[in-house]
């Protein structure tokens, strides 16, 4: 009788072990996140989660990242690869900790300090552990616009803060001398080092338990599986070339001069190419970002479309994606372009990729969202001890675009920020001389549609001590667009009210160097999300419920949705509604209003004394542009959409 030996799977390709390692990598990066949140000194890290952690293979490819900010999806990998190029494996030793905040490598601004540890096993580097996090201050100017990278703070090239386990005190002294609150900076430095050491420890445990060959084979299998999943999703998309164009308000220097964002997407079989050649050239103001952020725009859009829930986030997912991004673009700027507000424009690039693909995959995309952090940069002195404080106020969230079968999300952080949380009002009031007077949804801010866009927020802050106030908000003029007949949403907005005076609503989101005193208030209003489908096709019951909930006003219900609601009973008059909707359809209404009401802007320019709105910096160019918008809007009948003016 012949006996057959039981089959023993090759451990290099054991599916069970691969899944254990897959989840081990995810667990390791989640632990890194938790450790950083528990030990960081600044609220923007432990509350707002403005950081990302990750594990990388020997070549610097992403194995797993724990994302605070999706736009970091490329930055850390690019940074690790640049460190490999600059230092070389031979010049890295066990116990080394490398650091840089070079904006042209990380893709972001100088506030993002990136720490990297090479992971040695059996005498060789097998991978890297990294952490990129936002430091509250890295020197540089606090107020106004910056015009080059040199004015934005301390630039740290690739250096070793630890050499073979020994601290490099020279680097520590350089950092301490260039920041305003060194105890917080050095606290965050130690927290980030502890974080990358956690990643190193967990990676080494897996190598020790399963063996180097098994772990590295599992990593390659994870890459291959992610690649296959992406390609399968692409195969389901119709082949073709798709284009879209959008605009941003301006760069904060040439006010009123819109910034074009043009993208081209090509789908062919199991591959996608995103061509960003048509995106604006780099600008004078501080809205530029580096190549890593430009590639991240394409990768974030790609992952949302083909593998939104797949973990770990790894580079295998993007093998099917080609990104075309020439140098000198606003999302691939060259030195010494300023990059302080690097995160703003990439969000609209992602929205525009979705817009381009809407005809091909209408059930996979969303209308545009508010696409801004909606924050204020504030600094002042604590009344009790006269100590300097720095505060990035807001992160209030806003509206996201509607989908083919669902209303958009309200009060949700912009796509750049992912897992980022808003700052709790209790924390704000406990740590700073500020009082949150109001934090509420913004009525009528969502774009009308068969499915309504999400609502933005309104936050009102009372100042309890003298402060300096700056905002850098975008998409005030160029509003979040709708899809397939859905209307644009309200844009973002900033207002100031000085004690005893009327509120001033600015026609721009770039409001710099405003001294506010005790009793003054600032107000941030985030935009909504665009609507999806024709508003007159929205069910009467949904419109009625929106009015009851305070999401939509009676006026907007009538003018945008064609629904007549009794103000006393808040019940819809179905006969009057049917008649009004028929009339609106005959007239081609409601008409979209993709830009903030030209009539309102023109009124502010022509009659500033009578207007609640104000231009931060008046100019004849802006006035002429407003007149042109006004005439164009009148010719197209866009001024009929009064309820959002």
XYZ file of N, CA and C in Angstrom, residues 375-627:
759
model
N -10.094 77.449 8.175
C -9.511 77.746 9.476
C -8.965 79.166 9.503
N -8.726 79.643 10.712
C -8.078 80.928 10.928
C -6.740 80.683 11.603
N -5.734 81.431 11.194
C -4.424 81.381 11.852
C -4.367 82.546 12.835
N -4.281 82.208 14.108
C -4.412 83.213 15.164
C -3.212 83.124 16.099
N -2.728 84.267 16.549
C -1.713 84.274 17.597
C -1.893 85.491 18.483
N -1.430 85.353 19.703
C -1.557 86.429 20.676
C -0.841 86.054 21.954
N -1.177 86.764 23.041
C -0.556 86.520 24.337
C -1.617 86.069 25.338
N -1.276 85.066 26.133
C -2.198 84.603 27.162
C -2.355 85.692 28.227
N -3.598 86.059 28.566
C -3.800 87.136 29.550
C -3.180 86.844 30.913
N -3.161 85.574 31.317
C -2.723 85.260 32.682
C -1.213 85.333 32.872
N -0.426 85.034 31.814
C 1.025 85.027 31.994
C 1.790 85.662 30.835
N 1.071 86.242 29.882
C 1.671 86.945 28.745
C 2.511 86.026 27.853
N 2.237 84.727 27.909
C 2.975 83.796 27.057
C 2.347 83.748 25.670
N 3.212 83.605 24.651
C 2.751 83.523 23.269
C 1.920 82.259 23.064
N 0.820 82.379 22.322
C 0.094 81.193 21.884
C -0.135 81.270 20.379
N -0.169 80.109 19.762
C -0.443 79.961 18.334
C -1.626 79.029 18.191
N -2.572 79.400 17.345
C -3.789 78.587 17.213
C -4.242 78.565 15.759
N -4.412 77.361 15.220
C -5.051 77.204 13.915
C -6.521 76.918 14.185
N -7.337 77.917 14.116
C -8.719 77.813 14.574
C -9.666 77.366 13.491
N -10.543 76.471 13.853
C -11.579 76.064 12.921
C -11.560 74.577 12.647
N -11.145 74.218 11.426
C -11.344 72.851 10.929
C -12.794 72.458 11.163
N -13.691 73.355 10.740
C -15.099 73.199 11.092
C -15.838 72.217 10.187
N -15.169 71.744 9.159
C -15.861 70.841 8.241
C -16.834 71.604 7.361
N -17.346 70.917 6.354
C -18.278 71.550 5.428
C -19.058 70.495 4.676
N -19.703 70.914 3.593
C -20.543 70.005 2.829
C -19.770 69.244 1.772
N -20.162 67.983 1.580
C -19.639 67.153 0.494
C -20.716 66.990 -0.569
N -20.266 66.679 -1.778
C -21.192 66.580 -2.894
C -22.108 65.376 -2.798
N -23.266 65.527 -3.429
C -24.240 64.439 -3.474
C -23.793 63.366 -4.459
N -24.370 62.171 -4.309
C -24.115 61.046 -5.211
C -25.384 60.724 -5.996
N -25.294 59.699 -6.824
C -26.417 59.356 -7.691
C -27.618 58.834 -6.900
N -27.389 58.431 -5.664
C -28.474 57.834 -4.887
C -28.531 58.320 -3.451
N -27.829 59.424 -3.153
C -27.695 59.806 -1.750
C -27.323 61.277 -1.620
N -27.896 61.933 -0.607
C -27.499 63.303 -0.301
C -26.050 63.336 0.170
N -25.413 64.494 -0.016
C -24.037 64.650 0.437
C -23.944 64.736 1.953
N -22.768 64.447 2.469
C -22.530 64.525 3.909
C -22.378 65.980 4.339
N -22.891 66.293 5.510
C -22.789 67.644 6.065
C -21.689 67.694 7.122
N -21.141 68.881 7.318
C -20.208 69.127 8.426
C -19.074 68.109 8.465
N -18.482 67.838 7.308
C -17.447 66.814 7.192
C -16.140 67.447 6.712
N -15.039 67.016 7.302
C -13.729 67.567 6.981
C -13.398 67.364 5.504
N -12.649 68.306 4.916
C -12.303 68.264 3.495
C -11.418 67.067 3.171
N -11.355 66.722 1.889
C -10.703 65.492 1.453
C -9.205 65.474 1.746
N -8.568 66.616 1.862
C -7.161 66.628 2.236
C -6.944 66.017 3.609
N -7.949 66.131 4.478
C -7.722 65.871 5.887
C -8.182 64.516 6.386
N -8.959 63.776 5.600
C -9.246 62.396 5.948
C -9.752 62.168 7.345
N -8.915 61.587 8.202
C -9.298 61.266 9.575
C -9.200 62.461 10.512
N -8.786 63.606 9.996
C -8.610 64.777 10.843
C -9.912 65.143 11.555
N -9.789 65.479 12.826
C -10.947 65.897 13.615
C -10.985 67.420 13.721
N -12.167 67.945 13.969
C -12.228 69.361 14.311
C -11.750 69.535 15.749
N -11.298 70.743 16.081
C -10.865 71.012 17.449
C -12.069 71.162 18.354
N -12.200 70.348 19.395
C -13.360 70.465 20.286
C -13.464 71.861 20.882
N -14.673 72.378 20.943
C -14.886 73.723 21.491
C -14.365 73.823 22.918
N -14.523 72.748 23.689
C -14.064 72.767 25.078
C -12.549 72.928 25.166
N -11.824 72.281 24.240
C -10.371 72.414 24.206
C -9.962 73.828 23.817
N -10.653 74.372 22.833
C -10.353 75.727 22.372
C -10.514 76.717 23.515
N -11.630 76.605 24.210
C -11.923 77.558 25.288
C -11.011 77.359 26.490
N -10.574 76.118 26.723
C -9.702 75.844 27.870
C -8.278 76.329 27.637
N -7.824 76.291 26.402
C -6.418 76.572 26.115
C -6.150 77.994 25.629
N -7.172 78.675 25.104
C -6.944 79.974 24.490
C -7.986 80.985 24.981
N -7.673 82.283 24.894
C -8.630 83.315 25.317
C -9.708 83.538 24.252
N -10.511 82.507 24.025
C -11.532 82.507 22.985
C -12.789 81.844 23.525
N -13.927 82.249 23.009
C -15.203 81.660 23.392
C -15.978 81.305 22.128
N -16.375 80.043 21.994
C -17.146 79.605 20.829
C -18.611 79.965 21.072
N -19.087 80.978 20.361
C -20.464 81.441 20.552
C -21.476 80.637 19.748
N -21.045 80.145 18.605
C -21.978 79.423 17.740
C -21.201 78.432 16.890
N -21.781 77.255 16.735
C -21.198 76.234 15.856
C -22.381 75.435 15.339
N -22.810 75.722 14.114
C -24.084 75.183 13.638
C -24.044 74.957 12.137
N -24.975 74.130 11.657
C -25.125 73.936 10.224
C -25.600 75.228 9.565
N -25.214 75.393 8.309
C -25.482 76.624 7.565
C -26.637 76.382 6.593
N -27.756 76.966 6.879
C -28.959 76.760 6.071
C -28.721 77.155 4.621
N -29.268 76.352 3.709
C -29.231 76.606 2.263
C -27.838 76.493 1.649
N -26.861 76.030 2.407
C -25.502 75.992 1.867
C -25.278 74.821 0.914
N -26.065 73.746 1.030
C -25.918 72.604 0.142
C -26.509 72.864 -1.230
N -25.852 72.412 -2.281
C -26.350 72.589 -3.639
C -27.640 71.804 -3.861
N -28.606 72.446 -4.491
C -29.894 71.800 -4.746
C -29.740 70.736 -5.828
N -30.508 69.678 -5.700
C -30.484 68.611 -6.686
C -31.511 67.551 -6.352
N -31.662 66.592 -7.252
C -32.491 65.435 -6.922
C -31.985 64.837 -5.619
N -30.663 64.835 -5.491
C -30.028 64.549 -4.212
C -29.239 65.790 -3.818
N -29.520 66.282 -2.623
C -28.984 67.558 -2.162
C -27.544 67.409 -1.674
N -26.742 68.439 -1.933
C -25.394 68.472 -1.384
C -25.419 68.650 0.118
N -24.349 68.219 0.773
C -24.256 68.374 2.224
C -24.143 69.830 2.622
N -24.457 70.113 3.880
C -24.431 71.477 4.393
C -23.081 71.819 4.997
N -22.728 73.089 4.872
C -21.561 73.601 5.553
C -21.899 74.019 6.972
N -20.906 74.551 7.653
C -21.048 74.987 9.034
C -20.823 76.479 9.167
N -21.264 77.012 10.292
C -20.943 78.384 10.685
C -20.393 78.343 12.100
N -19.216 78.921 12.287
C -18.614 78.995 13.615
C -18.315 80.455 13.936
N -18.788 80.901 15.087
C -18.568 82.275 15.543
C -17.729 82.224 16.816
N -16.603 82.945 16.808
C -15.663 82.946 17.928
C -15.569 84.356 18.506
N -15.805 84.461 19.809
C -15.644 85.727 20.525
C -14.221 85.806 21.058
N -13.566 86.939 20.811
C -12.190 87.148 21.232
C -12.183 87.738 22.642
N -11.406 87.144 23.540
C -11.352 87.590 24.936
C -10.061 88.318 25.270
N -9.148 88.410 24.295
C -7.885 89.111 24.487
C -7.362 89.496 23.108
N -6.555 90.505 23.041
C -6.066 90.996 21.746
C -5.328 89.899 20.983
N -5.683 89.732 19.708
C -5.056 88.713 18.872
C -4.800 89.272 17.476
N -3.963 88.559 16.716
C -3.782 88.835 15.294
C -4.452 87.707 14.516
N -5.245 88.084 13.519
C -6.108 87.141 12.807
C -5.733 87.098 11.330
N -5.611 85.881 10.778
C -5.369 85.683 9.348
C -6.225 84.515 8.855
N -6.765 84.646 7.662
C -7.377 83.488 7.003
C -6.830 83.393 5.585
N -6.844 82.154 5.066
C -6.292 81.875 3.738
C -7.285 81.068 2.914
N -8.570 81.250 3.132
C -9.588 80.369 2.579
C -9.772 80.529 1.075
N -10.105 79.413 0.441
C -10.369 79.362 -1.001
C -11.833 78.984 -1.248
N -12.158 78.913 -2.537
C -13.493 78.516 -3.001
C -14.573 79.398 -2.371
N -14.253 80.674 -2.228
C -15.253 81.658 -1.808
C -16.046 82.099 -3.032
N -15.326 82.436 -4.076
C -15.945 82.865 -5.327
C -16.329 81.669 -6.205
N -15.402 80.732 -6.365
C -15.642 79.575 -7.231
C -16.280 78.461 -6.407
N -17.564 78.333 -6.544
C -18.345 77.500 -5.645
C -18.281 76.016 -6.029
N -18.551 75.120 -5.052
C -18.577 73.679 -5.356
C -19.693 73.337 -6.342
N -19.333 72.724 -7.451
C -20.277 72.497 -8.537
C -21.127 71.249 -8.311
N -22.262 71.233 -9.012
C -23.116 70.061 -9.021
C -22.880 69.224 -10.265
N -23.569 68.074 -10.338
C -23.459 67.172 -11.481
C -24.840 66.834 -12.021
N -24.912 66.672 -13.342
C -26.123 66.199 -14.014
C -27.353 67.045 -13.643
N -27.169 68.355 -13.699
C -28.273 69.269 -13.422
C -28.345 69.739 -11.990
N -27.531 69.185 -11.105
C -27.483 69.667 -9.722
C -26.846 71.037 -9.657
N -27.281 71.851 -8.709
C -26.780 73.219 -8.603
C -25.524 73.291 -7.749
N -24.773 74.352 -7.969
C -23.597 74.620 -7.148
C -24.018 74.969 -5.727
N -23.132 74.678 -4.795
C -23.383 74.978 -3.384
C -22.891 76.380 -3.051
N -23.221 76.846 -1.860
C -22.621 78.081 -1.371
C -21.121 77.871 -1.209
N -20.355 78.934 -1.433
C -18.923 78.875 -1.212
C -18.574 79.135 0.238
N -17.284 79.081 0.523
C -16.801 79.387 1.869
C -16.866 80.897 2.100
N -16.779 81.301 3.370
C -16.943 82.727 3.675
C -16.295 83.049 5.011
N -15.749 84.254 5.104
C -15.170 84.739 6.356
C -15.737 86.124 6.655
N -16.002 86.378 7.933
C -16.556 87.664 8.348
C -15.921 88.083 9.671
N -15.817 89.368 9.878
C -15.337 89.936 11.134
C -16.362 90.923 11.659
N -16.482 90.977 12.960
C -17.351 91.972 13.586
C -16.606 92.579 14.756
N -16.294 93.829 14.607
C -15.616 94.535 15.689
C -16.664 95.150 16.604
N -16.343 95.225 17.880
C -17.315 95.610 18.907
C -18.046 96.897 18.521
N -19.374 96.830 18.556
C -20.186 98.000 18.276
C -20.390 98.298 16.813
N -19.856 97.470 15.913
C -19.988 97.705 14.483
C -20.709 96.540 13.820
N -21.181 96.786 12.596
C -21.836 95.726 11.837
C -20.806 94.698 11.370
N -21.291 93.486 11.148
C -20.433 92.434 10.609
C -19.973 92.804 9.202
N -18.721 92.531 8.917
C -18.164 92.724 7.581
C -17.905 91.350 6.980
N -18.587 91.041 5.876
C -18.395 89.785 5.167
C -17.461 90.066 3.990
N -16.350 89.394 3.942
C -15.345 89.664 2.920
C -15.672 88.921 1.624
N -15.377 89.554 0.511
C -15.598 88.922 -0.792
C -14.446 87.999 -1.164
N -13.481 87.870 -0.290
C -12.349 86.979 -0.485
C -12.129 86.204 0.801
N -11.490 85.060 0.687
C -11.129 84.317 1.885
C -9.730 84.637 2.364
N -9.034 85.527 1.648
C -7.676 85.900 2.032
C -7.739 87.206 2.819
N -7.813 87.072 4.115
C -7.938 88.227 5.006
C -6.762 88.165 5.968
N -5.796 89.053 5.786
C -4.534 88.960 6.500
C -4.350 90.094 7.505
N -3.622 89.779 8.565
C -3.087 90.765 9.519
C -4.163 91.687 10.073
N -5.221 91.088 10.583
C -6.310 91.855 11.194
C -6.186 91.769 12.716
N -5.973 92.930 13.352
C -5.899 92.963 14.807
C -7.313 92.958 15.377
N -7.604 91.967 16.207
C -8.902 91.889 16.873
C -8.702 92.085 18.364
N -9.641 92.812 18.974
C -9.544 93.127 20.393
C -10.656 92.436 21.166
N -10.550 92.480 22.460
C -11.542 91.865 23.324
C -12.939 92.357 22.953
N -13.852 91.423 22.745
C -15.218 91.761 22.363
C -15.491 91.648 20.877
N -14.435 91.555 20.049
C -14.619 91.336 18.609
C -14.937 89.862 18.350
N -15.479 89.587 17.176
C -15.736 88.194 16.798
C -15.260 87.950 15.371
N -14.879 86.698 15.130
C -14.697 86.268 13.752
C -15.663 85.136 13.464
N -16.070 85.046 12.191
C -16.998 84.007 11.760
C -16.439 83.307 10.537
N -16.390 81.992 10.598
C -16.023 81.169 9.452
C -17.263 80.415 9.001
N -17.551 80.495 7.718
C -18.690 79.764 7.154
C -18.156 78.859 6.039
N -18.304 77.577 6.238
C -17.842 76.638 5.218
C -18.924 76.427 4.171
N -18.476 76.150 2.957
C -19.414 75.921 1.865
C -20.066 74.556 1.957
N -21.032 74.342 1.077
C -21.718 73.058 1.018
C -21.156 72.190 -0.088
N -21.862 71.109 -0.361
C -21.509 70.234 -1.466
C -22.469 70.431 -2.616
N -22.000 70.170 -3.835
C -22.850 70.333 -5.007
C -23.970 69.309 -5.049
N -25.053 69.667 -5.718
C -26.182 68.760 -5.864
C -25.979 67.791 -7.019
N -26.792 66.743 -7.047
C -26.713 65.720 -8.098
C -28.116 65.527 -8.668
N -28.250 65.780 -9.970
C -29.553 65.655 -10.614
C -30.384 66.925 -10.475
N -31.420 67.039 -11.271
C -32.230 68.259 -11.308
C -33.004 68.448 -10.001
N -32.952 69.660 -9.450
C -33.652 69.905 -8.180
C -35.155 69.680 -8.259
N -35.752 69.959 -9.422
C -37.206 69.803 -9.540
C -37.628 68.337 -9.582
N -36.643 67.425 -9.598
C -36.953 65.994 -9.530
C -36.842 65.449 -8.107
N -36.428 66.283 -7.173
C -36.338 65.822 -5.783
C -37.745 65.604 -5.232
N -37.905 64.567 -4.469
C -39.243 64.260 -3.962
C -39.736 65.372 -3.048
N -41.010 65.636 -3.127
C -41.609 66.684 -2.311
C -41.404 66.377 -0.830
N -41.495 65.110 -0.470
C -41.337 64.727 0.938
C -39.937 65.067 1.454
N -38.927 64.845 0.621
C -37.554 65.153 1.046
C -37.369 66.654 1.240
N -37.904 67.455 0.310
C -37.784 68.910 0.433
C -38.512 69.383 1.684
N -39.684 68.860 1.891
C -40.461 69.245 3.074
C -39.693 68.916 4.357
N -39.083 67.735 4.408
C -38.324 67.344 5.594
C -37.095 68.228 5.771
N -36.460 68.630 4.652
C -35.310 69.533 4.740
C -35.711 70.871 5.355
N -36.892 71.353 4.996
C -37.381 72.612 5.569
C -37.645 72.441 7.057
N -38.289 71.355 7.431
C -38.579 71.089 8.843
C -37.282 71.017 9.649
N -36.250 70.401 9.073
C -34.971 70.244 9.770
C -34.130 71.509 9.784
N -34.524 72.517 9.019
C -33.745 73.742 8.956
C -32.599 73.698 7.971
N -32.573 72.676 7.115
C -31.514 72.559 6.111
C -31.773 73.470 4.907
N -33.038 73.635 4.576
C -33.440 74.418 3.404
C -34.500 75.424 3.848
N -34.367 76.662 3.400
C -35.337 77.696 3.758
C -36.592 77.578 2.890
N -37.658 78.243 3.317
C -38.883 78.269 2.518
C -38.629 78.868 1.142
N -37.789 79.922 1.116
C -37.501 80.578 -0.159
C -36.737 79.648 -1.102
N -35.736 78.942 -0.563
C -34.971 78.030 -1.402
C -35.835 76.865 -1.869
N -36.729 76.387 -1.002
C -37.634 75.307 -1.396
C -38.454 75.715 -2.614
N -38.887 76.961 -2.632
C -39.706 77.461 -3.752
C -38.858 77.720 -4.990
N -37.773 78.482 -4.833
C -37.034 78.953 -6.002
C -36.084 77.910 -6.578
N -35.560 77.022 -5.731
C -34.596 76.039 -6.224
C -35.240 74.689 -6.505
N -36.215 74.307 -5.689
C -36.833 72.985 -5.841
C -38.242 73.044 -6.414
N -38.812 74.252 -6.481
C -40.171 74.373 -6.987
C -41.204 73.760 -6.074
N -40.922 73.757 -4.784
C -41.851 73.181 -3.810
C -42.432 74.318 -2.966
N -43.756 74.419 -2.960
C -44.456 75.466 -2.213
C -44.852 74.896 -0.856
N -44.342 75.505 0.195
C -44.583 75.015 1.553
C -45.249 76.100 2.377
N -46.300 75.748 3.072
C -47.023 76.673 3.939
C -46.146 76.998 5.143
N -45.843 78.272 5.380
C -44.941 78.620 6.487
C -45.525 78.302 7.858
N -46.825 78.265 7.963
C -47.450 77.999 9.263
C -47.431 76.513 9.600
N -47.810 75.693 8.642
C -47.906 74.247 8.900
C -46.665 73.484 8.461
N -45.815 74.123 7.614
C -44.630 73.489 7.025
C -45.000 72.239 6.222
N -46.192 72.276 5.637
C -46.661 71.206 4.768
C -46.649 71.697 3.322
N -46.314 70.792 2.401
C -46.238 71.162 0.990
C -47.621 71.236 0.375
N -47.832 72.253 -0.456
C -49.051 72.386 -1.257
C -48.767 71.689 -2.587
N -49.291 70.487 -2.763
C -48.932 69.673 -3.917
C -49.445 70.254 -5.227
N -50.621 70.821 -5.209
C -51.162 71.402 -6.441
C -50.333 72.605 -6.877
N -50.017 73.490 -5.930
C -49.210 74.669 -6.247
C -47.791 74.255 -6.649
N -47.296 73.207 -6.026
C -45.956 72.713 -6.352
C -45.900 72.186 -7.782
N -46.900 71.405 -8.181
C -46.928 70.859 -9.541
C -46.963 71.988 -10.563
N -47.743 73.021 -10.278
C -47.855 74.155 -11.201
C -46.533 74.923 -11.272
N -45.918 75.164 -10.112
C -44.666 75.914 -10.088
C -43.551 75.136 -10.781
N -43.473 73.840 -10.540
C -42.417 73.044 -11.174
C -42.567 73.020 -12.691
N -43.785 72.951 -13.155
C -44.017 72.981 -14.598
C -43.540 74.312 -15.175
N -43.814 75.392 -14.457
C -43.398 76.729 -14.903
C -41.866 76.848 -14.912
N -41.211 76.350 -13.852
C -39.754 76.418 -13.785
C -39.106 75.635 -14.915
N -39.659 74.464 -15.224
C -39.083 73.642 -16.300
C -39.198 74.352 -17.641
N -40.340 75.012 -17.886
C -40.521 75.742 -19.151
C -39.483 76.857 -19.288
N -39.144 77.484 -18.167
C -38.222 78.623 -18.188
C -36.754 78.206 -18.062
N -36.519 76.904 -17.947
C -35.145 76.433 -17.789
C -34.560 76.758 -16.431
N -35.423 76.849 -15.443
C -34.987 77.171 -14.090
C -35.193 75.958 -13.178
N -34.510 75.911 -12.061
C -33.531 76.899 -11.587
C -32.221 76.805 -12.371
N -31.601 77.955 -12.602
C -30.325 77.993 -13.313
C -29.183 77.936 -12.316
N -28.122 77.313 -12.725
C -26.979 77.202 -11.823
C -26.290 78.551 -11.670
N -25.634 78.716 -10.545
C -24.875 79.925 -10.253
C -23.506 79.473 -9.738
N -22.584 79.173 -10.643
C -21.321 78.557 -10.226
C -20.366 79.481 -9.491
N -20.646 80.784 -9.525
C -19.789 81.730 -8.826
C -20.645 82.547 -7.868
N -20.019 83.012 -6.799
C -20.732 83.841 -5.837
C -21.406 84.984 -6.575
N -22.620 85.268 -6.167
C -23.491 86.179 -6.896
C -22.772 87.410 -7.426
N -22.666 87.574 -8.739
C -22.034 88.775 -9.296
C -22.734 90.052 -8.856
N -24.056 89.992 -8.717
C -24.791 91.192 -8.306
C -24.356 91.635 -6.919
N -24.171 90.651 -6.039
C -23.773 90.964 -4.676
C -22.352 91.509 -4.641
N -21.473 90.903 -5.437
C -20.096 91.366 -5.494
C -20.015 92.760 -6.099
N -20.768 92.980 -7.151
C -20.749 94.292 -7.791
C -21.275 95.371 -6.840
N -22.299 95.018 -6.067
C -22.843 95.975 -5.095
C -21.782 96.362 -4.071
N -21.008 95.379 -3.632
C -19.963 95.654 -2.657
C -18.911 96.590 -3.232
N -18.615 96.416 -4.528
C -17.588 97.236 -5.158
C -18.082 98.655 -5.444
N -19.342 98.761 -5.854
C -19.858 100.070 -6.246
C -20.370 100.885 -5.062
N -20.883 100.183 -4.046
C -21.456 100.880 -2.891
C -20.902 100.295 -1.598
N -19.607 100.425 -1.359
C -19.015 99.787 -0.181
C -19.605 100.276 1.126
N -20.055 101.516 1.171
C -20.604 102.053 2.417
C -21.915 101.380 2.796
N -22.676 100.907 1.792
C -23.982 100.304 2.055
C -23.929 98.780 2.094
N -22.770 98.229 1.812
C -22.683 96.779 1.697
C -22.062 96.166 2.936
N -22.549 94.958 3.297
C -21.957 94.197 4.392
C -20.682 93.499 3.932
N -20.449 93.484 2.630
C -19.285 92.771 2.105
C -18.125 93.736 1.894
N -16.954 93.193 1.961
C -15.775 94.023 1.764
C -14.691 93.218 1.062
N -14.009 93.883 0.124
C -12.822 93.276 -0.477
C -11.646 93.500 0.460
N -10.880 92.467 0.682
C -9.720 92.616 1.557
C -8.728 93.606 0.959
N -8.595 93.589 -0.361
C -7.684 94.504 -1.055
C -8.409 94.968 -2.315
N -8.856 96.191 -2.331
C -9.581 96.669 -3.492
C -8.669 96.837 -4.688
N -9.233 96.663 -5.897
C -8.442 96.892 -7.104
C -9.379 97.134 -8.268
N -8.935 97.933 -9.223
C -9.762 98.183 -10.403
C -9.917 96.922 -11.224
N -8.906 96.027 -11.180
C -9.003 94.769 -11.923
C -10.166 93.935 -11.405
N -10.285 93.848 -10.093
C -11.367 93.075 -9.507
C -12.708 93.701 -9.864
N -12.769 95.031 -9.821
C -14.014 95.711 -10.153
C -14.423 95.434 -11.591
N -13.463 95.497 -12.516
C -13.762 95.224 -13.918
C -14.202 93.778 -14.109
N -13.543 92.875 -13.383
C -13.901 91.463 -13.495
C -15.315 91.244 -12.968
N -15.638 91.903 -11.858
C -16.980 91.763 -11.293
C -18.035 92.264 -12.271
N -17.750 93.378 -12.952
C -18.688 93.906 -13.939
C -18.896 92.900 -15.072
